[in-house]
Short mmCIF file of C-alpha atoms in Angstrom, two decimals:
data_model
loop_
_atom_site.label_atom_id
_atom_site.label_comp_id
_atom_site.label_asym_id
_atom_site.label_seq_id
_atom_site.Cartn_x
_atom_site.Cartn_y
_atom_site.Cartn_z
CA MET J 1 114.13 129.43 99.94
CA THR J 2 110.47 128.83 99.20
CA THR J 3 108.90 126.20 97.00
CA THR J 4 106.00 126.42 94.59
CA ASP J 5 102.82 124.39 94.89
CA GLU J 6 104.04 122.29 91.95
CA GLU J 7 107.13 121.28 93.92
CA GLN J 8 105.11 119.71 96.72
CA ASN J 9 103.54 116.34 95.95
CA ILE J 10 101.76 115.84 99.27
CA ILE J 11 98.94 117.97 100.63
CA GLY J 12 99.46 118.96 104.26
CA PRO J 13 96.65 120.41 106.39
CA HIS J 14 98.04 123.93 106.05
CA GLN J 15 97.70 123.60 102.28
CA TYR J 16 94.04 122.63 102.05
CA ARG J 17 92.77 126.20 101.93
CA ASN J 18 94.94 126.96 98.91
CA ALA J 19 94.88 123.49 97.36
CA GLU J 20 91.68 123.68 95.35
CA LYS J 21 93.52 122.88 92.12
CA MET J 22 95.10 119.79 93.65
CA ILE J 23 91.81 118.52 95.03
CA ARG J 24 89.93 119.28 91.79
CA THR J 25 92.57 117.27 89.93
CA ALA J 26 92.69 114.30 92.29
CA ASP J 27 89.07 113.82 93.34
CA PRO J 28 87.67 112.88 89.89
CA VAL J 29 90.41 110.26 89.53
CA TRP J 30 89.59 108.81 92.94
CA GLN J 31 85.95 108.73 91.88
CA ALA J 32 86.92 106.92 88.68
CA ALA J 33 88.78 104.34 90.77
CA ALA J 34 85.69 103.94 92.96
CA ASP J 35 83.48 103.58 89.87
CA HIS J 36 85.73 100.73 88.70
CA GLY J 37 85.31 99.00 92.08
CA LEU J 38 88.91 99.64 93.12
CA THR J 39 88.20 101.24 96.50
CA GLY J 40 86.40 100.02 99.60
CA ILE J 41 86.62 96.33 98.64
CA ARG J 42 85.39 94.05 101.44
CA VAL J 43 87.21 90.73 101.41
CA ASP J 44 87.37 87.32 103.00
CA VAL J 45 90.64 85.39 103.37
CA PRO J 46 89.54 81.78 102.83
CA SER J 47 93.05 80.33 102.69
CA GLY J 48 94.37 82.15 105.76
CA ASP J 49 96.95 83.81 103.50
CA ALA J 50 96.31 87.48 104.19
CA ASN J 51 98.76 88.59 101.49
CA ASN J 52 97.68 86.57 98.48
CA ARG J 53 94.33 84.86 97.87
CA LEU J 54 91.52 87.28 98.70
CA VAL J 55 87.85 87.05 97.78
CA ASP J 56 85.50 89.99 97.31
CA ARG J 57 82.74 89.31 99.81
CA GLU J 58 80.03 90.84 97.64
CA THR J 59 80.91 89.42 94.20
CA GLY J 60 82.98 86.33 94.98
CA HIS J 61 85.77 87.63 92.74
CA GLU J 62 89.11 86.08 93.71
CA PHE J 63 92.34 88.02 93.34
CA VAL J 64 95.98 88.33 94.40
CA ASN J 65 96.93 91.40 96.41
CA MET J 66 99.93 93.00 94.69
CA CYS J 67 100.14 96.00 97.00
CA SER J 68 100.48 94.42 100.44
CA CYS J 69 103.30 95.84 102.58
CA GLY J 70 103.61 92.47 104.37
CA TYR J 71 106.93 92.00 102.63
CA LEU J 72 108.02 88.86 104.52
CA GLY J 73 104.60 87.33 105.10
CA LEU J 74 104.97 87.65 108.86
CA ASN J 75 101.50 89.21 109.10
CA HIS J 76 100.03 85.72 108.67
CA HIS J 77 102.84 83.67 110.24
CA PRO J 78 101.37 81.08 112.67
CA ALA J 79 103.84 82.00 115.43
CA VAL J 80 102.98 85.68 115.17
CA ILE J 81 99.26 84.96 115.34
CA GLU J 82 99.75 82.67 118.33
CA GLY J 83 101.85 85.36 120.01
CA ALA J 84 98.93 87.76 119.80
CA VAL J 85 96.51 85.21 121.24
CA ALA J 86 98.87 84.19 124.05
CA ALA J 87 99.45 87.80 125.11
CA LEU J 88 95.72 88.51 125.16
CA ARG J 89 95.14 85.49 127.38
CA GLU J 90 98.04 86.38 129.69
CA ALA J 91 96.95 90.01 130.13
CA GLY J 92 93.22 89.29 130.25
CA ALA J 93 92.60 92.66 128.58
CA THR J 94 93.18 94.38 125.27
CA SER J 95 95.13 97.17 127.00
CA LEU J 96 95.40 99.05 130.28
CA VAL J 97 93.91 102.20 128.67
CA THR J 98 96.27 104.29 130.75
CA SER J 99 99.02 106.68 129.78
CA THR J 100 102.19 104.64 129.37
CA THR J 101 104.07 107.52 130.98
CA ARG J 102 102.45 106.44 134.24
CA ILE J 103 101.75 102.70 133.90
CA ARG J 104 102.96 100.17 131.35
CA HIS J 105 101.99 96.53 131.12
CA GLN J 106 105.03 94.32 131.66
CA LEU J 107 104.49 92.84 128.18
CA LEU J 108 105.06 96.28 126.63
CA ALA J 109 108.14 96.78 128.81
CA ARG J 110 109.44 93.40 127.62
CA LEU J 111 108.90 94.34 124.00
CA GLU J 112 110.70 97.63 124.47
CA GLU J 113 113.70 95.85 125.96
CA GLU J 114 113.63 93.15 123.29
CA LEU J 115 113.52 95.56 120.36
CA SER J 116 116.17 97.82 121.89
CA ASP J 117 118.50 94.85 122.05
CA LEU J 118 117.46 93.56 118.62
CA PHE J 119 118.08 96.86 116.83
CA GLY J 120 121.06 97.92 118.93
CA THR J 121 119.67 101.20 120.19
CA GLN J 122 117.08 102.49 122.68
CA VAL J 123 113.59 102.24 121.20
CA LEU J 124 110.41 104.04 122.18
CA PRO J 125 107.16 102.23 121.24
CA GLY J 126 104.02 103.98 120.10
CA SER J 127 100.54 103.22 118.83
CA SER J 128 101.74 103.93 115.29
CA CYS J 129 104.61 105.42 113.37
CA SER J 130 102.36 108.41 112.64
CA ALA J 131 101.70 109.01 116.34
CA LEU J 132 105.42 108.91 117.08
CA THR J 133 106.10 111.35 114.26
CA ALA J 134 103.37 113.75 115.39
CA GLY J 135 104.74 113.76 118.91
CA ILE J 136 108.46 113.95 118.19
CA LEU J 137 108.89 116.16 115.11
CA PRO J 138 107.78 119.43 116.80
CA LEU J 139 110.32 118.76 119.56
CA VAL J 140 113.01 118.47 116.90
CA ALA J 141 111.91 121.81 115.45
CA SER J 142 111.89 123.46 118.88
CA GLY J 143 115.46 122.35 119.52
CA HIS J 144 114.70 120.16 122.52
CA LEU J 145 116.30 116.98 121.18
CA ALA J 146 119.81 118.16 120.33
CA PRO J 147 121.99 121.19 121.10
CA GLY J 148 121.74 124.26 118.90
CA GLY J 149 118.29 125.64 119.64
CA PRO J 150 115.33 125.60 117.24
CA ARG J 151 116.16 123.85 113.98
CA VAL J 152 115.29 124.93 110.45
CA MET J 153 113.20 121.99 109.22
CA VAL J 154 113.86 120.83 105.65
CA PHE J 155 111.29 118.31 104.43
CA ASP J 156 112.09 116.20 101.38
CA ARG J 157 109.27 116.79 98.90
CA PHE J 158 108.63 113.03 98.71
CA CYS J 159 108.64 112.38 102.47
CA HIS J 160 105.67 110.45 103.75
CA PHE J 161 102.37 112.21 104.42
CA CYS J 162 102.57 111.48 108.15
CA MET J 163 105.63 113.74 108.37
CA SER J 164 104.46 116.39 105.93
CA TYR J 165 101.25 116.59 107.93
CA VAL J 166 103.16 117.95 110.93
CA LYS J 167 104.66 120.89 109.02
CA PRO J 168 102.24 123.49 110.43
CA ILE J 169 103.07 122.53 114.02
CA CYS J 170 106.79 122.60 113.27
CA ALA J 171 106.31 126.03 111.66
CA GLU J 172 105.18 127.37 115.04
CA GLU J 173 108.62 126.46 116.38
CA SER J 174 110.99 127.23 113.51
CA LEU J 175 111.37 127.92 109.80
CA VAL J 176 109.99 125.09 107.61
CA LEU J 177 111.27 124.50 104.07
CA THR J 178 110.64 121.89 101.39
CA CYS J 179 113.44 120.70 99.14
CA GLY J 180 113.54 118.67 95.96
CA HIS J 181 113.82 114.92 96.35
CA ASN J 182 117.32 113.96 97.54
CA ASP J 183 118.55 117.46 96.66
CA LEU J 184 121.76 117.50 98.67
CA ASP J 185 122.98 120.74 97.06
CA TYR J 186 119.90 122.59 98.32
CA LEU J 187 120.25 120.98 101.72
CA GLU J 188 123.90 121.94 102.02
CA ASP J 189 123.05 125.52 101.08
CA VAL J 190 120.53 125.62 103.95
CA CYS J 191 123.17 124.18 106.30
CA ARG J 192 125.56 126.96 105.29
CA ARG J 193 122.93 129.64 105.91
CA TYR J 194 121.62 128.43 109.25
CA PRO J 195 123.53 127.03 112.23
CA SER J 196 120.94 124.41 113.23
CA VAL J 197 119.13 122.35 110.57
CA ALA J 198 117.09 119.12 110.52
CA TYR J 199 116.27 117.05 107.44
CA VAL J 200 113.01 115.06 107.35
CA ALA J 201 112.81 112.19 104.88
CA ASP J 202 112.11 108.52 104.27
CA GLY J 203 114.80 105.87 104.28
CA ALA J 204 113.08 103.57 101.78
CA TYR J 205 110.37 105.63 100.07
CA SER J 206 106.78 104.42 99.88
CA MET J 207 106.67 105.14 96.13
CA GLY J 208 110.07 103.56 95.49
CA GLY J 209 113.69 104.57 95.84
CA ALA J 210 115.77 105.44 98.88
CA ALA J 211 117.41 108.33 100.69
CA ALA J 212 120.84 109.50 99.56
CA LEU J 213 122.20 108.29 102.86
CA ASP J 214 125.95 108.60 102.21
CA GLY J 215 125.55 112.26 101.29
CA LEU J 216 123.30 112.91 104.27
CA LEU J 217 125.83 111.41 106.67
CA ASP J 218 128.52 113.59 105.13
CA LEU J 219 126.38 116.70 105.75
CA GLN J 220 125.72 115.52 109.28
CA ASP J 221 129.45 115.15 109.89
CA ARG J 222 130.31 118.56 108.43
CA TYR J 223 127.37 120.70 109.59
CA GLY J 224 125.74 118.88 112.51
CA LEU J 225 122.64 118.11 110.42
CA PHE J 226 119.89 116.37 112.41
CA LEU J 227 118.37 113.42 110.51
CA PHE J 228 114.75 112.45 111.17
CA ILE J 229 113.99 109.46 108.96
CA ASP J 230 110.93 107.26 108.55
CA ASP J 231 112.20 103.83 107.49
CA SER J 232 108.95 101.89 107.64
CA HIS J 233 109.29 100.28 104.20
CA SER J 234 112.61 98.59 104.95
CA LEU J 235 112.26 97.34 108.53
CA SER J 236 112.77 93.56 108.72
CA ILE J 237 113.71 93.18 105.07
CA VAL J 238 117.18 94.75 105.39
CA GLY J 239 119.88 94.09 107.98
CA GLU J 240 121.21 91.06 109.83
CA ARG J 241 118.45 91.44 112.43
CA GLY J 242 116.01 93.26 110.19
CA GLU J 243 116.99 96.69 111.54
CA GLY J 244 116.24 98.38 108.22
CA PHE J 245 117.95 100.26 105.41
CA VAL J 246 119.08 103.25 107.48
CA ARG J 247 119.92 101.60 110.82
CA SER J 248 121.99 98.91 109.11
CA ARG J 249 124.14 101.59 107.44
CA LEU J 250 124.93 103.95 110.31
CA ALA J 251 126.00 104.09 113.91
CA MET J 252 123.27 105.76 115.95
CA ASN J 253 124.20 109.16 117.34
CA PRO J 254 122.43 112.10 119.07
CA LEU J 255 121.80 113.73 115.68
CA THR J 256 119.83 110.79 114.26
CA LEU J 257 116.31 109.55 115.01
CA ILE J 258 114.55 106.82 113.05
CA VAL J 259 110.82 106.14 113.23
CA THR J 260 109.39 102.99 111.75
CA SER J 261 106.17 101.02 111.53
CA LEU J 262 105.87 97.49 112.86
CA GLY J 263 102.85 97.03 110.58
CA LYS J 264 104.70 96.29 107.34
CA GLY J 265 107.64 93.90 107.01
CA PHE J 266 107.65 93.24 110.76
CA GLY J 267 104.15 91.84 110.38
CA THR J 268 102.35 93.19 113.45
CA GLY J 269 101.29 96.77 114.25
CA GLY J 270 102.23 99.91 116.13
CA GLY J 271 105.58 101.60 115.71
CA VAL J 272 108.88 102.40 117.35
CA ALA J 273 111.30 105.29 117.39
CA MET J 274 114.98 104.36 117.41
CA LEU J 275 116.65 107.01 119.54
CA GLY J 276 120.16 108.17 118.77
CA ASP J 277 120.39 109.63 122.26
CA PRO J 278 118.98 107.28 124.94
CA LYS J 279 118.78 110.22 127.39
CA THR J 280 115.86 111.64 125.41
CA TYR J 281 113.69 108.62 126.22
CA GLY J 282 112.26 110.02 129.47
CA PHE J 283 111.74 113.45 127.97
CA LEU J 284 109.79 112.02 125.03
CA THR J 285 107.57 109.83 127.20
CA ARG J 286 106.53 112.97 129.11
CA HIS J 287 106.36 115.61 126.41
CA ALA J 288 105.85 113.98 122.98
CA GLY J 289 102.05 114.17 123.07
CA PRO J 290 100.55 111.00 121.52
CA VAL J 291 103.63 108.98 122.51
CA GLY J 292 102.47 108.97 126.14
CA TRP J 293 98.71 108.98 125.69
CA SER J 294 96.55 106.03 126.69
CA GLN J 295 96.26 104.79 123.11
CA ASN J 296 99.51 102.87 122.90
CA MET J 297 100.10 99.43 121.38
CA ALA J 298 97.26 97.01 122.18
CA VAL J 299 98.22 93.86 124.07
CA PRO J 300 97.63 91.47 121.10
CA LEU J 301 99.99 93.54 118.95
CA VAL J 302 102.59 93.52 121.72
CA GLY J 303 102.39 89.72 121.88
CA ALA J 304 102.55 89.41 118.10
CA SER J 305 105.57 91.72 118.07
CA LEU J 306 107.39 89.64 120.68
CA ALA J 307 106.83 86.59 118.48
CA SER J 308 108.04 88.43 115.39
CA ALA J 309 111.14 89.58 117.28
CA ALA J 310 111.92 85.95 118.07
CA ILE J 311 111.74 85.13 114.35
CA HIS J 312 114.10 88.06 113.69
CA ARG J 313 116.69 86.32 115.88
CA SER J 314 116.40 83.04 113.99
CA SER J 315 117.71 81.69 110.70
CA GLU J 316 114.15 81.98 109.36
CA LEU J 317 114.57 85.74 108.97
CA ARG J 318 117.54 85.25 106.64
CA GLU J 319 115.58 82.71 104.61
CA LEU J 320 112.61 85.07 104.26
CA GLN J 321 114.93 87.94 103.29
CA ARG J 322 116.57 85.69 100.69
CA ARG J 323 113.21 84.75 99.19
CA LEU J 324 112.23 88.41 99.02
CA HIS J 325 115.54 89.38 97.43
CA ASP J 326 115.13 86.62 94.82
CA ASN J 327 111.58 87.70 94.02
CA VAL J 328 112.59 91.36 93.69
CA ALA J 329 115.44 90.42 91.33
CA TYR J 330 113.10 88.18 89.32
CA PHE J 331 110.48 90.91 89.03
CA ASP J 332 113.15 93.36 87.86
CA GLU J 333 114.01 90.95 85.06
CA LEU J 334 110.36 90.65 84.06
CA LEU J 335 109.42 94.34 84.31
CA PRO J 336 112.45 96.64 84.59
CA THR J 337 111.65 100.00 86.20
CA SER J 338 113.72 102.98 87.29
CA TYR J 339 114.23 101.36 90.71
CA ALA J 340 115.45 98.02 89.37
CA GLY J 341 118.44 96.67 91.24
CA ASN J 342 118.09 98.74 94.42
CA GLY J 343 117.19 95.68 96.52
CA LEU J 344 114.05 97.27 97.98
CA PRO J 345 110.55 95.83 97.34
CA VAL J 346 108.51 98.82 96.11
CA ARG J 347 108.18 99.22 92.35
CA ARG J 348 106.26 101.77 90.31
CA ILE J 349 105.10 101.16 86.76
CA THR J 350 104.64 104.60 85.25
CA VAL J 351 102.09 105.09 82.48
CA GLY J 352 101.81 108.89 82.62
CA ASP J 353 98.09 109.64 82.45
CA ALA J 354 95.98 109.19 85.59
CA ASP J 355 92.93 107.87 83.73
CA ARG J 356 95.13 105.33 81.97
CA ALA J 357 96.56 104.20 85.32
CA VAL J 358 93.06 103.63 86.71
CA ARG J 359 91.96 101.70 83.63
CA LEU J 360 95.09 99.55 83.81
CA SER J 361 94.46 98.83 87.48
CA ALA J 362 90.81 98.00 86.78
CA GLU J 363 91.63 95.54 84.01
CA LEU J 364 94.32 93.85 86.09
CA TYR J 365 91.81 93.50 88.90
CA ARG J 366 89.34 91.89 86.51
CA ARG J 367 92.09 89.42 85.62
CA GLY J 368 92.74 88.58 89.26
CA PHE J 369 95.41 91.03 90.44
CA TYR J 370 94.88 94.06 92.65
CA SER J 371 97.52 96.74 92.15
CA SER J 372 96.84 100.28 93.28
CA ALA J 373 96.74 103.12 90.79
CA VAL J 374 98.75 106.11 92.05
CA PHE J 375 98.35 109.61 90.65
CA PHE J 376 98.69 113.30 91.56
CA PRO J 377 99.11 114.41 94.32
CA ILE J 378 100.39 111.00 95.49
CA VAL J 379 102.96 111.24 92.70
CA PRO J 380 103.85 114.26 90.52
CA GLN J 381 101.59 115.13 87.61
CA GLY J 382 102.36 113.14 84.49
CA GLN J 383 103.84 110.24 86.48
CA ALA J 384 100.69 108.26 87.28
CA GLY J 385 100.96 104.49 87.26
CA LEU J 386 100.77 101.40 89.42
CA ARG J 387 102.51 100.77 92.74
CA ILE J 388 103.62 97.18 93.23
CA MET J 389 104.95 95.57 96.41
CA ILE J 390 107.09 92.48 95.97
CA ARG J 391 106.94 89.93 98.79
CA ALA J 392 108.71 86.81 99.97
CA ASP J 393 105.50 84.79 100.14
CA ILE J 394 104.39 85.14 96.53
CA ASP J 395 105.22 82.46 93.95
CA GLN J 396 107.39 83.46 91.02
CA GLU J 397 104.84 81.87 88.69
CA VAL J 398 102.33 84.43 89.95
CA LEU J 399 104.83 87.24 89.35
CA ALA J 400 105.41 86.00 85.81
CA THR J 401 101.68 85.84 85.05
CA PHE J 402 101.16 89.32 86.49
CA ALA J 403 104.04 90.71 84.39
CA ASP J 404 102.57 89.13 81.23
CA HIS J 405 99.25 90.86 81.89
CA VAL J 406 100.94 94.23 82.57
CA ARG J 407 102.94 94.08 79.32
CA GLU J 408 99.88 93.14 77.30
CA LEU J 409 97.66 95.79 78.83
CA THR J 410 100.16 98.66 78.73
CA ASP J 411 100.59 98.02 75.00
CA ALA J 412 96.83 97.89 74.49
CA LEU J 413 96.06 100.97 76.58
#
């Protein structure tokens, strides 16, 4: 049950030694993007709208950001900003700079309680979703988080880099495999062969699409499959209280753990793990490495998150979700893609050739729209294109103008 290099679209640290072909392929394209001025752009936000009107500080070029993950616009919501300021004033410090295992500021404790109630399950905060993943995944592999001993770890080939990056550490604890994207047949075969298996995947994928959740829950029911899912790209935008694509579709249980970023739709920063088994909370605070280190959520982010949580309890959340849903549906009418109709905000416009994707991105930028070119190994070879994030706080007139430019340029290029 091994996979070839071609089957893995993300380079993990254990692959660098044998990844010369991947790096040789990707680095010239990155350099081409840099040569077109598409990387390292320093901007001002003259309007206070951190999602839309940006100005290149060096050239004065004004553009709309089409790849912001601030899906609901909460990252520049006045209440969220004021929440950060108020918390900083109340605490009189940016953080305690102490392991949260030993001492937590009461603001962080309040946030933990608030988000646990909001999402209907015990949450564990962390400095980032990546830090939570790095601390928790090896403990899944070692068998400490659910009965059955060490678990064979099956990583979806499209799972986010922050999870793929932990493969070498997990491999010290158990067998690590990589399966094709949403390949439930492969996964079931592994479940038949081994008594204790965990599947590592995204809920809503960063390059578009979603996990085959119904099939995964069926495998969990039949084989005791442990699900470790990063659902960062759907938090806030899905669910009555913004609990996300996965949490809104399942009842939490000891065989499920969801990690998610607060730095996207939620509009703040840091991350949380939603724990299927609340009894693991104390164990993770002591033994999940970066989860308990001194670099936890800074006080301003805690305050901003408390303010965002309050919005999640209000009718404003439903209005923002409605606007996002309408914009996604409108964009799908303008530029249908393979993910049209799935209700999630990430779209990918595939053009095939990496150089073509960079040139398309460069010309769109010249016309006032920044959309990131994605290419191998971010996406499989031959599937280069543009990644677009649809948001609630972008006018449909802007979407229509952007779509007109994309159609014109893809024909020309």
